[in-house]
Coordinates of C-alpha atoms in Angstrom, one line a residue:
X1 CA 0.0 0.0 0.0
X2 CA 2.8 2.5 0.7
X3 CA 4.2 1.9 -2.1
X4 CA 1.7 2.5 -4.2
X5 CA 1.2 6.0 -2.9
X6 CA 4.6 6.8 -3.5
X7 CA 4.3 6.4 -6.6
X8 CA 1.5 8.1 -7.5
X9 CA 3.3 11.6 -5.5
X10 CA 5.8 11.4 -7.8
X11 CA 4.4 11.3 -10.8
X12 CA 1.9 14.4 -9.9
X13 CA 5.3 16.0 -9.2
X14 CA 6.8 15.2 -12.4
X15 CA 4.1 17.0 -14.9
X16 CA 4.3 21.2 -13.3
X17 CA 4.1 22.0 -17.2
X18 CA 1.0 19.9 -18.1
X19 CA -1.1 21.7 -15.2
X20 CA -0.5 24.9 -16.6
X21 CA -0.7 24.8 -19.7
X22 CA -4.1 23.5 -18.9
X23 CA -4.8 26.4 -16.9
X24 CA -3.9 28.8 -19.7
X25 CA -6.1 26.8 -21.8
X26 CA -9.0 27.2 -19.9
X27 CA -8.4 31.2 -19.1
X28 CA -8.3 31.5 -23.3
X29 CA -11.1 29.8 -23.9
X30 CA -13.0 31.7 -21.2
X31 CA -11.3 35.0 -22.5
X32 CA -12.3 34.3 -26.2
X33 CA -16.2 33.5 -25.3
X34 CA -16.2 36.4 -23.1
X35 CA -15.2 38.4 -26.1
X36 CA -17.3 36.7 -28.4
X37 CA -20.4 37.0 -26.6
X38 CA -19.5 41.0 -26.0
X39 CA -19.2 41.1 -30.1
X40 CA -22.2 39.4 -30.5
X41 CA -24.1 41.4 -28.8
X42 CA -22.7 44.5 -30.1
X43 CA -23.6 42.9 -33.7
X44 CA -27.1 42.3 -32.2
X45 CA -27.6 45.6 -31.1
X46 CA -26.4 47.3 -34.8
X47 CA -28.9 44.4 -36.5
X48 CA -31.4 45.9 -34.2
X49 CA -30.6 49.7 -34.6
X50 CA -30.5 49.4 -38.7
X51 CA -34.1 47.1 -38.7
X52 CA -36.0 50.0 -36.7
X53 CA -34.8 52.6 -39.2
X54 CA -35.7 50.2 -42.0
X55 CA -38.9 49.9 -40.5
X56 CA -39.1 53.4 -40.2
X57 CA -37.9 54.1 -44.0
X58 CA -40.4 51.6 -45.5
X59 CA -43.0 53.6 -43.0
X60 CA -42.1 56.7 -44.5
X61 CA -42.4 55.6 -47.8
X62 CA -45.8 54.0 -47.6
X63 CA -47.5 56.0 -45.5
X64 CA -48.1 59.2 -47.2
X65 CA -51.3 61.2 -47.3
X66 CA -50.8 61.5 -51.5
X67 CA -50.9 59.2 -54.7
X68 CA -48.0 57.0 -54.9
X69 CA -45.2 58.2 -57.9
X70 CA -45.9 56.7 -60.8
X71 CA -49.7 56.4 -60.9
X72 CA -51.5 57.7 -63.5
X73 CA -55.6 58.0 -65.0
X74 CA -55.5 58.3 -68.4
X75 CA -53.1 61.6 -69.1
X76 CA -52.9 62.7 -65.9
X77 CA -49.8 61.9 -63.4
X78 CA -51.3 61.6 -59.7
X79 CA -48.1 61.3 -58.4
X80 CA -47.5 63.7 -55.0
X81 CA -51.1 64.5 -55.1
X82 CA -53.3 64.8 -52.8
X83 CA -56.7 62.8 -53.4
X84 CA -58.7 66.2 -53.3
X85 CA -56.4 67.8 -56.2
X86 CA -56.6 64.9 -57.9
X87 CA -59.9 65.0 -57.8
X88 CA -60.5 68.5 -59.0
X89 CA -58.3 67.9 -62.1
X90 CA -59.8 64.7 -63.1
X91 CA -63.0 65.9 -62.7
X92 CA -62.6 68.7 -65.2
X93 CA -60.6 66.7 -67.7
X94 CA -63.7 64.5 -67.5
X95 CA -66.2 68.0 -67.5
X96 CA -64.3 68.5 -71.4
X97 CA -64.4 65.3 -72.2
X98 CA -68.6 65.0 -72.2
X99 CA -68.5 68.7 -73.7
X100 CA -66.6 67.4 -76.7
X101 CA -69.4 64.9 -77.0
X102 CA -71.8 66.9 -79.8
X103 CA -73.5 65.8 -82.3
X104 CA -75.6 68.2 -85.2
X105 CA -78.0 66.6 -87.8
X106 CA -78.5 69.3 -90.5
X107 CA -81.1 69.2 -93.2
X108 CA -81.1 72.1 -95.1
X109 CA -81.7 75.2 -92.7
X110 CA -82.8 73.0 -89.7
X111 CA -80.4 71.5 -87.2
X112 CA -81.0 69.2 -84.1
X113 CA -78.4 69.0 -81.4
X114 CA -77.6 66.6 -79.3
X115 CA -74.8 66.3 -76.5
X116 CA -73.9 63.9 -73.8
X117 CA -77.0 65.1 -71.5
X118 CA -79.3 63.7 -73.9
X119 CA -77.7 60.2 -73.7
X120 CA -76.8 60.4 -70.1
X121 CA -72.8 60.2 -70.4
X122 CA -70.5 59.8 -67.9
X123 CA -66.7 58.8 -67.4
X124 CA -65.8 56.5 -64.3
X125 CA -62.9 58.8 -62.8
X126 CA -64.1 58.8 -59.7
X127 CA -64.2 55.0 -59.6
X128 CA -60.6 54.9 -61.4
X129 CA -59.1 57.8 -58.4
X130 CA -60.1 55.4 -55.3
X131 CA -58.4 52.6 -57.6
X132 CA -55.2 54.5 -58.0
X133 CA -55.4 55.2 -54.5
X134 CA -55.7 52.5 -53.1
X135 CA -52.8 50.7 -55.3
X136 CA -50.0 49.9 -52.7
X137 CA -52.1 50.7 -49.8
X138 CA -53.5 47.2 -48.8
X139 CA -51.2 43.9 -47.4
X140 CA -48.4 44.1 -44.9
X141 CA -45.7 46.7 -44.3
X142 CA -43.2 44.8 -46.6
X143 CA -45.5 44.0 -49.2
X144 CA -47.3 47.7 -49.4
X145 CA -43.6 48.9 -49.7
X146 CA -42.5 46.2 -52.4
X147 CA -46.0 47.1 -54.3
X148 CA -44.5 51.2 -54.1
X149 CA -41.5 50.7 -55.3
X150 CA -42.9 48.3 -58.4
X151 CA -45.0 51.4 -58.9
X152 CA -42.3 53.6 -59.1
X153 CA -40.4 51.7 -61.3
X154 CA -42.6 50.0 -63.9
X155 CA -46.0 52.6 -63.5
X156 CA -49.8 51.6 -63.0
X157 CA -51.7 53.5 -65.7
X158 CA -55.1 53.4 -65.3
X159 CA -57.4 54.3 -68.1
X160 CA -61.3 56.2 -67.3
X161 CA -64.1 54.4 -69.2
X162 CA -67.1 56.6 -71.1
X163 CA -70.6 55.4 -70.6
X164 CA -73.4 56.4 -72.4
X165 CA -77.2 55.3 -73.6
X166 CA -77.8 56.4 -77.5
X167 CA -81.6 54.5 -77.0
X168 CA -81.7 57.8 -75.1
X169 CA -82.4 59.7 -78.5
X170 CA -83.8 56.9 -80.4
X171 CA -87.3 58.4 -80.4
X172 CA -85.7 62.0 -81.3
X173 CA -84.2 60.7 -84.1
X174 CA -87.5 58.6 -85.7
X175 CA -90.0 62.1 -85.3
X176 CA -86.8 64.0 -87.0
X177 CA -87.3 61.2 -89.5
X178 CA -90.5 61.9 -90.0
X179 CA -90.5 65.4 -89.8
X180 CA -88.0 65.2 -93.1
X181 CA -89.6 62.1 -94.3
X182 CA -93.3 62.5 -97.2
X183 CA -94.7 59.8 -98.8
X184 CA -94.8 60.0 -102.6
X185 CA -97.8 61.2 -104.8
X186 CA -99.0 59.1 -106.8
X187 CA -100.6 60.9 -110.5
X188 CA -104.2 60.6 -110.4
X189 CA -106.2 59.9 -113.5
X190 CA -109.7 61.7 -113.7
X191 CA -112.6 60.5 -115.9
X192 CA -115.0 63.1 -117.3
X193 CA -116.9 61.1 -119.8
X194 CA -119.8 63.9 -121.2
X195 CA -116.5 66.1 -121.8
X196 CA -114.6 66.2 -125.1
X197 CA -111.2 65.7 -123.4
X198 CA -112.5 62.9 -121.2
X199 CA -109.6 62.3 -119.2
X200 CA -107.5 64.9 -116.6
X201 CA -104.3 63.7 -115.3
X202 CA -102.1 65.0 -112.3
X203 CA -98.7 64.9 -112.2
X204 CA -97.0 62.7 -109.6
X205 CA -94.6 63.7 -107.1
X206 CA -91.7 61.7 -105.8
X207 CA -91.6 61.1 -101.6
X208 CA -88.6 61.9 -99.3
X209 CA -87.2 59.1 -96.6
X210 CA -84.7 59.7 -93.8
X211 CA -84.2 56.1 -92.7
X212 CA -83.8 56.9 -88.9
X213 CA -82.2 53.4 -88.1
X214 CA -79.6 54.3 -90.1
X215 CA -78.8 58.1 -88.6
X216 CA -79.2 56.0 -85.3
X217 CA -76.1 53.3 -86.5
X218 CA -74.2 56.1 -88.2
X219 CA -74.2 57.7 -84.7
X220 CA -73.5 55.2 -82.8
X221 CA -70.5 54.6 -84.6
X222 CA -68.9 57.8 -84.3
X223 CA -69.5 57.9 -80.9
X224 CA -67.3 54.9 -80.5
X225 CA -64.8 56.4 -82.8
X226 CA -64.7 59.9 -80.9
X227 CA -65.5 61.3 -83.9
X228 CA -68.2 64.2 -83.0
X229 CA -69.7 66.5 -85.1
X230 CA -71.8 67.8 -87.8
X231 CA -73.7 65.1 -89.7
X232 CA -75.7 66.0 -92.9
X233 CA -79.2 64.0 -93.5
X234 CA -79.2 63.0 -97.0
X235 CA -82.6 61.3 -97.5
X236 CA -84.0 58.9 -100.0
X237 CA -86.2 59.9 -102.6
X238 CA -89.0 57.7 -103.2
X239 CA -90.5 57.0 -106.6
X240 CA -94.1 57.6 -106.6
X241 CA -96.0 54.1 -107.6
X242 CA -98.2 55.3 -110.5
X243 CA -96.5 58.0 -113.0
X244 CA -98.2 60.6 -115.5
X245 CA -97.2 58.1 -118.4
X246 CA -98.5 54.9 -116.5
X247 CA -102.0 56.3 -116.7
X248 CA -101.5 58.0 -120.2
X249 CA -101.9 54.6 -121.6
X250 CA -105.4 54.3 -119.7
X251 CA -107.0 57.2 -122.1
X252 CA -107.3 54.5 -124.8
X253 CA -110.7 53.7 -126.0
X254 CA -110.4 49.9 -126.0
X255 CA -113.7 49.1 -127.8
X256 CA -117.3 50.7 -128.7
X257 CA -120.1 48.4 -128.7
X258 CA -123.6 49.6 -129.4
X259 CA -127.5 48.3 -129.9
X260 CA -130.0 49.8 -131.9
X261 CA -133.2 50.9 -129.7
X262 CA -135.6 50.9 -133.8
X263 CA -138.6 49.8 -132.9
X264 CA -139.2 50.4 -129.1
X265 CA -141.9 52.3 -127.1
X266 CA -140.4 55.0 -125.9
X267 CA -141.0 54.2 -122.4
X268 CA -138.9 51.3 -123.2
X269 CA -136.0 53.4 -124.9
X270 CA -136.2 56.1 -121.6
X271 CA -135.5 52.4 -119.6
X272 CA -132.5 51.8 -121.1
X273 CA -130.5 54.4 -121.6
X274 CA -131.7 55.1 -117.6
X275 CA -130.4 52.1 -116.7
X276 CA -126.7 52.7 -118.6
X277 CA -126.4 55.7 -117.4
X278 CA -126.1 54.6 -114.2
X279 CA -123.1 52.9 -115.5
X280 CA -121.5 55.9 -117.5
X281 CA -118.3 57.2 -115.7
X282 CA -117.5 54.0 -114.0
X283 CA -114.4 53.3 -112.9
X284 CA -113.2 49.3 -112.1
X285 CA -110.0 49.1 -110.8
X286 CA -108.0 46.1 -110.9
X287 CA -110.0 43.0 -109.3
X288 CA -112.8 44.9 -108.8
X289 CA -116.5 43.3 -109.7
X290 CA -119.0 45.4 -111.1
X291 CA -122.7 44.3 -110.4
X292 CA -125.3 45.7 -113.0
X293 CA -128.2 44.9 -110.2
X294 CA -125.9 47.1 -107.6
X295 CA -124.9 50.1 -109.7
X296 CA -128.4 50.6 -111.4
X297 CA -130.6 50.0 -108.6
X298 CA -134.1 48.7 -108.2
X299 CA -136.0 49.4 -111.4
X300 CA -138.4 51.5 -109.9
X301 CA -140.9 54.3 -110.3
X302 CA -139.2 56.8 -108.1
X303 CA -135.7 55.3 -109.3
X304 CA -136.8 57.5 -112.9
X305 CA -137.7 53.9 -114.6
X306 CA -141.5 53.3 -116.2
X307 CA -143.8 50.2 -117.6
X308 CA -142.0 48.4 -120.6
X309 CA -142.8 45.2 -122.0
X310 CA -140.7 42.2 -119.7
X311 CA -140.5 38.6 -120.2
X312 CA -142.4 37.2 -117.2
X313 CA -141.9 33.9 -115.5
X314 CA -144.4 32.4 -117.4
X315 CA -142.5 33.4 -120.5
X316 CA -145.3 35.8 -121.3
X317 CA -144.6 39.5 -122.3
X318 CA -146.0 42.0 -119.6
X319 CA -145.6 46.0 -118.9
X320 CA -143.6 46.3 -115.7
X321 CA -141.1 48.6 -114.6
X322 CA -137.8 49.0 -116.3
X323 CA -138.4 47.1 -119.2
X324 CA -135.5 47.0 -121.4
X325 CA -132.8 46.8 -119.0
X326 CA -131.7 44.0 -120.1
X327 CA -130.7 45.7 -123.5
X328 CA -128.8 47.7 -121.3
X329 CA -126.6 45.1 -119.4
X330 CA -126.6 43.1 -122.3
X331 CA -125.3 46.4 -124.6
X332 CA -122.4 46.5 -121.4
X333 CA -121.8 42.5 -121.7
X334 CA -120.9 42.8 -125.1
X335 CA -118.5 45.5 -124.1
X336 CA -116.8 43.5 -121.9
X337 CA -116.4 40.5 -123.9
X338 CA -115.0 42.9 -126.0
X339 CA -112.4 44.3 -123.7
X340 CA -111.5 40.6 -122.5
X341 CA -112.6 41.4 -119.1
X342 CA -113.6 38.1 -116.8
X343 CA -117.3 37.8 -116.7
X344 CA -118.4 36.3 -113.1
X345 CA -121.8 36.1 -113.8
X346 CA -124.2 36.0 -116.7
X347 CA -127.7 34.4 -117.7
X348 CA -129.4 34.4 -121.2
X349 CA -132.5 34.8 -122.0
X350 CA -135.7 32.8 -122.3
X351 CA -135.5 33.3 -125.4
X352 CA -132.9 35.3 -128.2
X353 CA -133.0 38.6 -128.4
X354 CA -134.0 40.9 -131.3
X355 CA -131.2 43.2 -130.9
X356 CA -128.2 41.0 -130.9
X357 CA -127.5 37.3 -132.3
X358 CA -128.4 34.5 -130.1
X359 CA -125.9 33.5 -127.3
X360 CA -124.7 37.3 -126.9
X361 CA -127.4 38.7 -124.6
X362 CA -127.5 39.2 -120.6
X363 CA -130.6 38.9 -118.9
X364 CA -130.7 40.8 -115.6
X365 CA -133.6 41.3 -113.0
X366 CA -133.2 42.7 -109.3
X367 CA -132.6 40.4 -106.7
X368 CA -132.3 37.7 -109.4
X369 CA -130.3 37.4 -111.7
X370 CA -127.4 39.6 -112.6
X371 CA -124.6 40.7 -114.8
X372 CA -120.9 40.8 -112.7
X373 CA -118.0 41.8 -114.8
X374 CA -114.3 41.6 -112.9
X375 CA -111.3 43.7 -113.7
X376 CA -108.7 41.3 -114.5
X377 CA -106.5 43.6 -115.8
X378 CA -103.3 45.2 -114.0
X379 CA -104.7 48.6 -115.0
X380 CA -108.2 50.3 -114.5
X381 CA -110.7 50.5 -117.1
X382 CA -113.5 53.4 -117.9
X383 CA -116.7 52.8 -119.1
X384 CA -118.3 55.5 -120.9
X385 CA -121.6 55.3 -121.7
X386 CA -124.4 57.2 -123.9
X387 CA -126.9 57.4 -126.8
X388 CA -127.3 59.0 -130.3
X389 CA -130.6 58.8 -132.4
X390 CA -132.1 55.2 -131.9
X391 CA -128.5 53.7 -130.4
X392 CA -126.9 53.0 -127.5
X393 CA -123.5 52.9 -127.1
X394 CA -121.1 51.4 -124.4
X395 CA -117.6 52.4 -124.4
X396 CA -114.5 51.2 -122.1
X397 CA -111.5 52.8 -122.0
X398 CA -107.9 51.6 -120.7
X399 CA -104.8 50.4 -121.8
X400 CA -104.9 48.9 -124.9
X401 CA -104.5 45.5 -125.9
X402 CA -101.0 45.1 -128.1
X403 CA -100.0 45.4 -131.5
X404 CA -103.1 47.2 -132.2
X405 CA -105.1 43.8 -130.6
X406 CA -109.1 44.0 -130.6
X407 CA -111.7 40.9 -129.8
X408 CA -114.4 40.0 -132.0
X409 CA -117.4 38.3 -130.8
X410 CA -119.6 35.6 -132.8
X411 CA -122.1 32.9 -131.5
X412 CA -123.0 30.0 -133.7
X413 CA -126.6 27.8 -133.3
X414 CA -125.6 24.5 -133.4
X415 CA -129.1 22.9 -133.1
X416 CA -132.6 24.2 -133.3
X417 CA -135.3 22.2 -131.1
X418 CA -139.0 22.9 -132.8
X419 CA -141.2 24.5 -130.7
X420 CA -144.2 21.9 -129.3
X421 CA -147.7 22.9 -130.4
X422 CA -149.1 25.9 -128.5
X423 CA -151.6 25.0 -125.6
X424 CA -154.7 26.2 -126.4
X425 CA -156.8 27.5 -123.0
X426 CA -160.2 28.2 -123.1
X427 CA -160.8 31.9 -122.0
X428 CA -164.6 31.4 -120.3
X429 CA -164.2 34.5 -118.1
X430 CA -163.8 36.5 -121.5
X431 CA -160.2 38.2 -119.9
X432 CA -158.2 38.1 -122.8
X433 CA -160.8 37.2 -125.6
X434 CA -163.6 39.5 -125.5
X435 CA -165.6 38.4 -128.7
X436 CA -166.7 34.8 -129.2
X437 CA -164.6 32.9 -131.9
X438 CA -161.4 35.2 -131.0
X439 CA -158.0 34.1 -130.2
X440 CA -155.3 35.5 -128.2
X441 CA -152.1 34.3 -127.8
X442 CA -150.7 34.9 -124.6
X443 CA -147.4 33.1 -124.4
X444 CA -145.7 33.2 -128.2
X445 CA -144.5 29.5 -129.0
X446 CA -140.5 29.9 -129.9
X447 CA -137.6 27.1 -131.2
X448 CA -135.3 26.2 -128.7
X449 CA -131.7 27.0 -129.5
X450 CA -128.3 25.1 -128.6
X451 CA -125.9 28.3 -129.4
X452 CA -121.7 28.1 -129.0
X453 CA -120.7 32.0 -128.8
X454 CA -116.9 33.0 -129.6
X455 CA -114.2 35.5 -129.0
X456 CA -111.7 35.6 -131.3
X457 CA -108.4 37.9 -130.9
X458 CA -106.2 40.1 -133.5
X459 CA -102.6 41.1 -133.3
X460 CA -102.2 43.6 -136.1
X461 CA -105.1 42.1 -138.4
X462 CA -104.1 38.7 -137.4
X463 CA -105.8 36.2 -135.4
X464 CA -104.0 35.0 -132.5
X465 CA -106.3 32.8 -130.4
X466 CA -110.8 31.8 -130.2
X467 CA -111.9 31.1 -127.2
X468 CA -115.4 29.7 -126.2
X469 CA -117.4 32.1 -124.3
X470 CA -120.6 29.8 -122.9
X471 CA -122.6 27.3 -124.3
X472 CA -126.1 27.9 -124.4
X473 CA -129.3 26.9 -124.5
X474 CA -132.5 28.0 -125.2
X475 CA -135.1 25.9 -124.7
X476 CA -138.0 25.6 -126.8
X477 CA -141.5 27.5 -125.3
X478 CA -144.8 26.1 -125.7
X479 CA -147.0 28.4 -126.8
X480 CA -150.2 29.4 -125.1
X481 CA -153.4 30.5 -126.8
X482 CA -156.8 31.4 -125.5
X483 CA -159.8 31.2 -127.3
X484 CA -163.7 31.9 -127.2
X485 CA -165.5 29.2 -129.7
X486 CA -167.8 31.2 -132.0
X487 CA -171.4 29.7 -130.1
X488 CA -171.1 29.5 -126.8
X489 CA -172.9 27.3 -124.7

């Protein structure tokens, strides 16, 4: 055990150097971290002194009471202004904007105005200042800094935006329309048939239009273009329909067809030239139908007419009133025929006619049967009627057929049906035979007729086409006779 001790004395006495160079170690190493914490800290404490005054920089620079450098609406630099003068200016660069905006139709010495009132224009600077504004102004310190400075480097140019309503003026513009706008005149044809120059024509006159959807477009586009101004109306002119040389060629007589009155009463004669003078000055325009019963009227004794002899129902002849009207329509159905105009409605006769060839005549009575005659033309026709000595004579003007084109008219019997024996009725009363051993015959026995009548039509003395106009047929009447024997019972 004492040995061991020994020992270990001597070799802590040996190693003086070891011990302090240990020491000297350890007072370093104390020494250097004692210095490198006082360094530290006075790094710290400069770190901290330079991020205040950057905090206090990037303050400075965001927080200002005016627009940011570099901002602008539209030509205007906002930079270092205050929101108020900003607004000021931008108002009044919007104030002579909207009084640019002018617009002046002119027609001849009138003039309408319009400016941005009328279409309620506006410009959004007022929305676009807050925006400027408020550009840099929202997000953290660092960001709202970072934002400036982008500003201020690259710009933010904002751009105001005009608004406006043109259907403001829409309505303004259609009554200027009209107030330029007239329609055409149309020339107007007069007939005077009693005169010797039957026929007065106006002259036409052409219309104006202003086509007011097109002012509206032509508007609207320089608006958008910002080009504002002076616009001229130029109107259309409208043609007229119907010119003075359109109804020239309606003075042409187209045909003259007459009857001869020889041998009537003269009751009978006043009847029918009564009855077409009803009919003279007519005028039938295109698809119009002309009923003989309708324009003449009931054939009456305060109508002007008077007894006449008139085929009765039972085919006998009896005075009634207006008798020989149907020489009238008949007279006016040839005419027709004549001027290739579309019969609607027609009826023959019991029996032919003495005044025309079988197949040509047109019975009429009112409410029964009656005489229509369409316009079937593109034109209208004039009928002229009158009389001279024992004639009649129907006339229809219009335009004429071509190549100096008329119709003739012609009616073939194709088969004759012999008349049955008259009935013979014995008169006891004495009302038609007054003498015993007389005869009268009441009811005249006639042929019966099968008749085919024709049109035919001319091109410069040519013939061009026939057509059939009816087939008809008369059928045969027996007779009917009374009698008084000579000795009477």
């Amino acid at each position: 055990m004492e040995e061991t001790n020994l020992n270990a004395v001597e070799i802590t006495q040996t190693n003086p150097r070891q011990s302090n160079a240990r020491r000297i170690a350890i007072i370093l190493l104390v020494v250097f971290l004692f210095l490198s914490v006082i360094c530290l800290a006075g790094y710290g404490i400069k770190k901290m002194i330079d991020y205040r005054k950057w905090i206090q920089h990037m303050r400075e620079v965001v927080e200002v009471p005016t627009f940011y450098h570099g901002i602008w609406v539209d030509d205007v630099n906002l930079g270092g202004l205050t929101f108020e003068d900003a607004s000021a200016i931008l108002q009044q660069k919007s104030s002579e904007k909207l009084e640019k905006i002018r617009f002046d139709l002119v027609y001849g010495d009138k003039r309408w105005t319009f400016t941005y009132k009328d279409i309620n224009a506006y410009t959004d600077w007022d929305i676009k200042i807050v925006e400027a504004y408020e550009a840099g102004r929202k997000g953290t310190l660092e960001e709202r800094y970072n934002r400036v400075k982008e500003i201020e480097a690259n710009g933010l140019k904002l751009q105001t935006s005009l608004y406006y309503n043109l259907d403001k003026i829409k309505d303004d513009i259609e009554a200027i329309a009209k107030e330029i706008s007239y329609d055409p005149v149309d020339a107007e044809i007069r007939f005077y048939p009693d005169r010797t120059v039957k026929f007065e024509i106006t002259e036409e006159k052409p219309g104006l239009f202003l086509d007011a959807e097109e002012v509206f477009n032509t508007i609207k586009q320089r608006m958008e273009k910002g080009e504002y101004g002076e616009i001229v109306l130029v109107p259309t002119e409208v043609a007229p329909r119907v010119t003075k040389a359109d109804l020239q060629k309606l003075t042409h007589r187209i045909v003259q067809f007459s009857t001869s009155l020889g041998g009537s009463s003269a009751d009978r004669k006043h009847n029918v030239r009564l009855a077409l003078s009803k009919v003279n000055g007519y005028r039938l325009d295109p698809g119009e139908v002309l009923s003989f019963n309708k324009v003449v009227g009931p054939r009456t004794a305060k109508a002007g007419f008077k007894p006449a002899p008139v085929i009765m129902p039972d085919k006998s002849m009896q005075d009634d009133y207006g008798g020989g009207v149907c020489q009238a329509s008949s007279t006016l159905y040839n005419a027709a025929l004549r001027a290739n105009l579309e019969i609607v409605e027609r009826y023959h006769h019991s029996f032919p006619v003495a005044y025309l060839p079988a197949g040509l005549d047109a019975t009429v009575s009112y409410g029964g049967a009656d005489l229509k005659i369409k316009n079937n033309r593109e034109t209208p026709v004039f009928i002229r009627t009158f009389s001279s000595g024992d004639n009649v004579y129907v006339e229809i003007y219009g335009e004429p057929f071509p190549n100096n084109g008329y119709i003739e008219c012609t009616s073939v019997i194709k088969e004759v049906v012999p008349a049955p024996q008259p009935k013979r009725i014995l008169d006891k009363e004495g009302k038609y035979v007054k003498q015993p051993g007389g005869e009268y015959e009441y009811v005249k026995s006639r042929n019966g007729y099968k008749v085919t009548s024709y049109k035919t039509y001319y091109e410069n003395g040519k013939k061009v086409w026939t057509k059939v106009i009816a087939n008809d047929y008369y059928r045969p009447i027996q007779g009917i006779i009374y009698y008084r024997p000579k000795t009477e019972e």
